[in-house]
PDB file of C-alpha atoms in Angstrom:
ATOM      1  CA  MET A   1     -12.376 -58.014 159.558  1.00 62.00           C
ATOM      2  CA  SER A   2     -10.246 -55.164 160.674  1.00 90.00           C
ATOM      3  CA  LYS A   3     -10.127 -53.197 164.099  1.00 97.00           C
ATOM      4  CA  PHE A   4      -8.654 -49.934 164.970  1.00 98.00           C
ATOM      5  CA  ILE A   5      -7.312 -47.047 167.508  1.00 98.00           C
ATOM      6  CA  CYS A   6      -7.473 -43.368 166.266  1.00 98.00           C
ATOM      7  CA  ASP A   7      -5.496 -40.541 168.059  1.00 97.00           C
ATOM      8  CA  ARG A   8      -6.448 -37.936 169.238  1.00 96.00           C
ATOM      9  CA  MET A   9      -6.145 -36.758 165.886  1.00 96.00           C
ATOM     10  CA  LEU A  10      -8.372 -38.418 164.570  1.00 98.00           C
ATOM     11  CA  LYS A  11     -12.476 -38.365 166.150  1.00 98.00           C
ATOM     12  CA  ARG A  12     -13.838 -37.589 163.300  1.00 97.00           C
ATOM     13  CA  LEU A  13     -12.422 -40.623 161.235  1.00 98.00           C
ATOM     14  CA  ALA A  14     -12.786 -43.028 164.322  1.00 98.00           C
ATOM     15  CA  THR A  15     -16.543 -42.009 164.091  1.00 97.00           C
ATOM     16  CA  TRP A  16     -16.889 -42.905 160.672  1.00 97.00           C
ATOM     17  CA  LEU A  17     -15.262 -45.931 161.030  1.00 98.00           C
ATOM     18  CA  ARG A  18     -17.621 -47.086 163.207  1.00 97.00           C
ATOM     19  CA  LEU A  19     -20.315 -45.946 160.970  1.00 96.00           C
ATOM     20  CA  PHE A  20     -19.209 -48.228 158.591  1.00 96.00           C
ATOM     21  CA  GLY A  21     -19.344 -51.365 161.163  1.00 95.00           C
ATOM     22  CA  TYR A  22     -15.391 -51.792 162.090  1.00 97.00           C
ATOM     23  CA  ASP A  23     -14.167 -51.539 165.810  1.00 98.00           C
ATOM     24  CA  THR A  24     -12.887 -48.860 166.674  1.00 98.00           C
ATOM     25  CA  LEU A  25     -11.268 -46.814 169.563  1.00 98.00           C
ATOM     26  CA  TYR A  26     -10.144 -43.695 169.979  1.00 98.00           C
ATOM     27  CA  ALA A  27      -7.980 -42.216 172.201  1.00 97.00           C
ATOM     28  CA  GLY A  28      -9.612 -39.486 173.540  1.00 96.00           C
ATOM     29  CA  ASP A  29     -12.163 -41.947 174.646  1.00 96.00           C
ATOM     30  CA  ILE A  30      -9.875 -43.997 176.795  1.00 95.00           C
ATOM     31  CA  GLU A  31      -8.675 -43.351 180.330  1.00 93.00           C
ATOM     32  CA  ILE A  32      -4.657 -43.275 180.049  1.00 91.00           C
ATOM     33  CA  GLU A  33      -2.178 -42.712 182.849  1.00 89.00           C
ATOM     34  CA  GLY A  34       1.267 -42.084 181.576  1.00 91.00           C
ATOM     35  CA  ASP A  35       2.947 -41.318 178.331  1.00 94.00           C
ATOM     36  CA  GLU A  36      -0.049 -41.299 175.351  1.00 96.00           C
ATOM     37  CA  ASP A  37       2.454 -42.135 172.679  1.00 96.00           C
ATOM     38  CA  SER A  38       3.427 -45.275 174.969  1.00 96.00           C
ATOM     39  CA  PHE A  39       0.301 -46.402 175.382  1.00 96.00           C
ATOM     40  CA  LEU A  40      -1.289 -46.312 171.604  1.00 97.00           C
ATOM     41  CA  ILE A  41       2.119 -48.017 170.833  1.00 96.00           C
ATOM     42  CA  ASN A  42       2.507 -51.035 173.551  1.00 96.00           C
ATOM     43  CA  GLU A  43      -1.617 -51.182 174.156  1.00 94.00           C
ATOM     44  CA  PHE A  44      -4.665 -52.611 171.965  1.00 95.00           C
ATOM     45  CA  ARG A  45      -2.248 -54.363 169.627  1.00 95.00           C
ATOM     46  CA  ASP A  46      -4.620 -56.499 167.783  1.00 96.00           C
ATOM     47  CA  ARG A  47      -5.560 -53.271 166.674  1.00 97.00           C
ATOM     48  CA  ILE A  48      -3.880 -50.985 163.616  1.00 97.00           C
ATOM     49  CA  LEU A  49      -3.286 -47.432 164.993  1.00 98.00           C
ATOM     50  CA  LEU A  50      -4.300 -45.019 162.758  1.00 98.00           C
ATOM     51  CA  THR A  51      -2.042 -41.649 163.712  1.00 98.00           C
ATOM     52  CA  ARG A  52      -1.446 -38.055 161.802  1.00 98.00           C
ATOM     53  CA  ASP A  53       1.778 -37.728 164.136  1.00 97.00           C
ATOM     54  CA  LYS A  54       4.611 -38.827 162.138  1.00 98.00           C
ATOM     55  CA  GLU A  55       6.533 -39.787 164.914  1.00 97.00           C
ATOM     56  CA  LEU A  56       4.325 -41.585 166.542  1.00 98.00           C
ATOM     57  CA  TYR A  57       4.242 -43.414 163.181  1.00 98.00           C
ATOM     58  CA  ASN A  58       8.068 -43.843 162.893  1.00 98.00           C
ATOM     59  CA  ARG A  59       8.112 -45.249 166.951  1.00 97.00           C
ATOM     60  CA  ALA A  60       5.590 -47.575 166.511  1.00 98.00           C
ATOM     61  CA  LYS A  61       5.511 -49.099 162.951  1.00 96.00           C
ATOM     62  CA  ASP A  62       8.073 -51.838 163.984  1.00 95.00           C
ATOM     63  CA  VAL A  63       6.639 -52.543 167.022  1.00 95.00           C
ATOM     64  CA  ARG A  64       2.559 -53.290 165.938  1.00 96.00           C
ATOM     65  CA  PRO A  65       1.044 -52.354 163.198  1.00 97.00           C
ATOM     66  CA  ALA A  66       0.443 -48.859 162.321  1.00 97.00           C
ATOM     67  CA  PHE A  67      -0.930 -46.796 159.373  1.00 98.00           C
ATOM     68  CA  LEU A  68       0.058 -42.525 158.833  1.00 98.00           C
ATOM     69  CA  ILE A  69      -2.813 -40.730 157.846  1.00 98.00           C
ATOM     70  CA  ARG A  70      -1.233 -37.612 155.580  1.00 98.00           C
ATOM     71  CA  SER A  71      -4.363 -35.926 155.182  1.00 97.00           C
ATOM     72  CA  ASP A  72      -6.427 -33.798 157.720  1.00 96.00           C
ATOM     73  CA  ARG A  73      -9.409 -33.716 155.399  1.00 96.00           C
ATOM     74  CA  LEU A  74     -11.845 -36.514 155.934  1.00 96.00           C
ATOM     75  CA  GLU A  75     -13.082 -37.621 152.869  1.00 96.00           C
ATOM     76  CA  GLU A  76      -9.213 -37.767 151.632  1.00 97.00           C
ATOM     77  CA  GLN A  77      -8.104 -39.073 154.863  1.00 97.00           C
ATOM     78  CA  LEU A  78     -10.532 -42.302 153.779  1.00 97.00           C
ATOM     79  CA  LYS A  79      -8.932 -42.531 150.520  1.00 96.00           C
ATOM     80  CA  GLU A  80      -5.811 -42.685 152.231  1.00 96.00           C
ATOM     81  CA  LEU A  81      -7.565 -46.098 154.713  1.00 96.00           C
ATOM     82  CA  LYS A  82      -8.673 -47.086 150.595  1.00 94.00           C
ATOM     83  CA  ALA A  83      -5.089 -48.914 150.916  1.00 94.00           C
ATOM     84  CA  LEU A  84      -6.077 -51.533 153.993  1.00 95.00           C
ATOM     85  CA  GLY A  85      -8.582 -52.354 151.845  1.00 93.00           C
ATOM     86  CA  LEU A  86     -11.999 -51.240 153.691  1.00 93.00           C
ATOM     87  CA  ARG A  87     -15.209 -50.998 152.200  1.00 91.00           C
ATOM     88  CA  TYR A  88     -17.299 -48.192 152.742  1.00 94.00           C
ATOM     89  CA  GLU A  89     -20.563 -49.629 153.826  1.00 93.00           C
ATOM     90  CA  LEU A  90     -23.166 -47.782 156.110  1.00 94.00           C
ATOM     91  CA  LYS A  91     -24.043 -49.754 158.604  1.00 92.00           C
ATOM     92  CA  MET A  92     -26.281 -49.912 161.749  1.00 91.00           C
ATOM     93  CA  ASP A  93     -23.682 -52.754 163.824  1.00 94.00           C
ATOM     94  CA  ARG A  94     -22.151 -49.826 166.118  1.00 97.00           C
ATOM     95  CA  CYS A  95     -22.610 -46.671 168.023  1.00 97.00           C
ATOM     96  CA  SER A  96     -20.923 -43.672 166.306  1.00 96.00           C
ATOM     97  CA  ILE A  97     -20.059 -42.578 170.252  1.00 96.00           C
ATOM     98  CA  CYS A  98     -19.049 -45.192 172.079  1.00 97.00           C
ATOM     99  CA  ASN A  99     -18.009 -48.114 169.610  1.00 97.00           C
ATOM    100  CA  THR A 100     -20.672 -50.136 171.520  1.00 97.00           C
ATOM    101  CA  PRO A 101     -22.376 -53.172 169.730  1.00 97.00           C
ATOM    102  CA  LEU A 102     -25.659 -51.302 168.951  1.00 97.00           C
ATOM    103  CA  ARG A 103     -29.221 -54.144 168.932  1.00 97.00           C
ATOM    104  CA  LYS A 104     -32.097 -53.487 168.353  1.00 96.00           C
ATOM    105  CA  PRO A 105     -34.290 -51.878 171.547  1.00 97.00           C
ATOM    106  CA  SER A 106     -37.367 -53.016 173.623  1.00 95.00           C
ATOM    107  CA  ASP A 107     -40.404 -50.976 173.190  1.00 93.00           C
ATOM    108  CA  ASP A 108     -38.968 -49.553 176.966  1.00 95.00           C
ATOM    109  CA  GLU A 109     -35.941 -49.160 175.941  1.00 96.00           C
ATOM    110  CA  ALA A 110     -37.382 -46.958 172.830  1.00 95.00           C
ATOM    111  CA  LEU A 111     -39.789 -44.711 174.672  1.00 94.00           C
ATOM    112  CA  GLU A 112     -37.521 -43.854 176.889  1.00 95.00           C
ATOM    113  CA  VAL A 113     -34.739 -42.603 175.030  1.00 95.00           C
ATOM    114  CA  MET A 114     -37.990 -40.875 172.370  1.00 95.00           C
ATOM    115  CA  LYS A 115     -38.998 -39.295 175.729  1.00 95.00           C
ATOM    116  CA  ARG A 116     -36.317 -38.583 176.586  1.00 96.00           C
ATOM    117  CA  GLU A 117     -34.731 -36.915 173.353  1.00 94.00           C
ATOM    118  CA  GLY A 118     -37.947 -34.993 172.531  1.00 94.00           C
ATOM    119  CA  ILE A 119     -38.296 -37.743 169.626  1.00 93.00           C
ATOM    120  CA  ARG A 120     -41.620 -38.619 167.697  1.00 91.00           C
ATOM    121  CA  GLU A 121     -43.172 -41.738 168.508  1.00 87.00           C
ATOM    122  CA  ASP A 122     -44.490 -42.468 164.948  1.00 90.00           C
ATOM    123  CA  LEU A 123     -40.341 -42.965 164.308  1.00 89.00           C
ATOM    124  CA  ARG A 124     -40.684 -46.363 165.113  1.00 89.00           C
ATOM    125  CA  GLU A 125     -43.267 -46.841 162.506  1.00 90.00           C
ATOM    126  CA  LYS A 126     -41.328 -44.894 159.941  1.00 91.00           C
ATOM    127  CA  PHE A 127     -37.817 -46.281 161.028  1.00 93.00           C
ATOM    128  CA  GLU A 128     -36.069 -49.244 161.957  1.00 93.00           C
ATOM    129  CA  LEU A 129     -34.415 -48.480 164.858  1.00 96.00           C
ATOM    130  CA  TRP A 130     -30.812 -49.644 166.281  1.00 96.00           C
ATOM    131  CA  TYR A 131     -30.121 -48.680 170.303  1.00 97.00           C
ATOM    132  CA  CYS A 132     -27.068 -48.536 172.080  1.00 98.00           C
ATOM    133  CA  GLU A 133     -26.664 -50.068 176.137  1.00 96.00           C
ATOM    134  CA  ARG A 134     -23.766 -48.041 176.882  1.00 96.00           C
ATOM    135  CA  CYS A 135     -24.653 -44.570 175.120  1.00 95.00           C
ATOM    136  CA  LYS A 136     -28.900 -45.761 176.441  1.00 96.00           C
ATOM    137  CA  LYS A 137     -28.818 -43.752 172.244  1.00 95.00           C
ATOM    138  CA  LEU A 138     -31.570 -44.429 169.366  1.00 96.00           C
ATOM    139  CA  TYR A 139     -30.202 -44.743 165.357  1.00 95.00           C
ATOM    140  CA  TRP A 140     -31.777 -45.489 162.153  1.00 94.00           C
ATOM    141  CA  MET A 141     -31.837 -44.563 158.800  1.00 91.00           C
ATOM    142  CA  GLY A 142     -33.450 -41.162 158.315  1.00 89.00           C
ATOM    143  CA  GLY A 143     -32.091 -37.542 156.547  1.00 90.00           C
ATOM    144  CA  HIS A 144     -28.790 -37.656 158.258  1.00 90.00           C
ATOM    145  CA  TRP A 145     -28.131 -40.997 156.531  1.00 92.00           C
ATOM    146  CA  LYS A 146     -28.999 -39.990 153.124  1.00 92.00           C
ATOM    147  CA  ASN A 147     -26.265 -37.008 154.224  1.00 95.00           C
ATOM    148  CA  MET A 148     -23.694 -39.396 154.255  1.00 94.00           C
ATOM    149  CA  LYS A 149     -24.668 -41.768 151.113  1.00 94.00           C
ATOM    150  CA  LYS A 150     -24.330 -38.461 149.605  1.00 94.00           C
ATOM    151  CA  PHE A 151     -20.735 -37.414 150.748  1.00 94.00           C
ATOM    152  CA  LEU A 152     -19.998 -41.076 150.327  1.00 94.00           C
ATOM    153  CA  GLU A 153     -20.881 -41.173 146.642  1.00 94.00           C
ATOM    154  CA  GLU A 154     -19.509 -37.222 145.825  1.00 94.00           C
ATOM    155  CA  GLN A 155     -16.326 -38.341 147.071  1.00 92.00           C
ATOM    156  CA  GLY A 156     -16.014 -41.799 145.258  1.00 91.00           C
ATOM    157  CA  LEU A 157     -15.592 -43.902 148.015  1.00 90.00           C
ATOM    158  CA  THR A 158     -18.970 -46.119 147.464  1.00 82.00           C
TER     159      THR A 158
END
């Protein structure tokens, strides 16, 4: 499975790639000292660098795997990435916020998040839950999940 690192212009794309189960870092989440472009070129070389910056792409492409994203619209960006053979199937594998692998929550963890976030406890009876240890966040396949699936279908990406 492909792994990615996205530049600062591609935060939404990074989030969606995580929703598809792809291990995706986002430059805005990494503490970078010094020149960010040099960091993106030289670090995490086991990942494909995704960028909208032509200059960064031209500097990186001979040093590491890199892909230039031309569009500023998410649906077009996803279509461009089809060239890499990506599959757009929503999964509950990674936190969309921090990229940490998700797991099933304990009852205590689920209840703690539900109380903190004002989520009704009967959610556990209606949906399967997943948990991010780092963000202390719960995920489930609710209405937002259906909306994401509809978006993908409308764009011809499923």
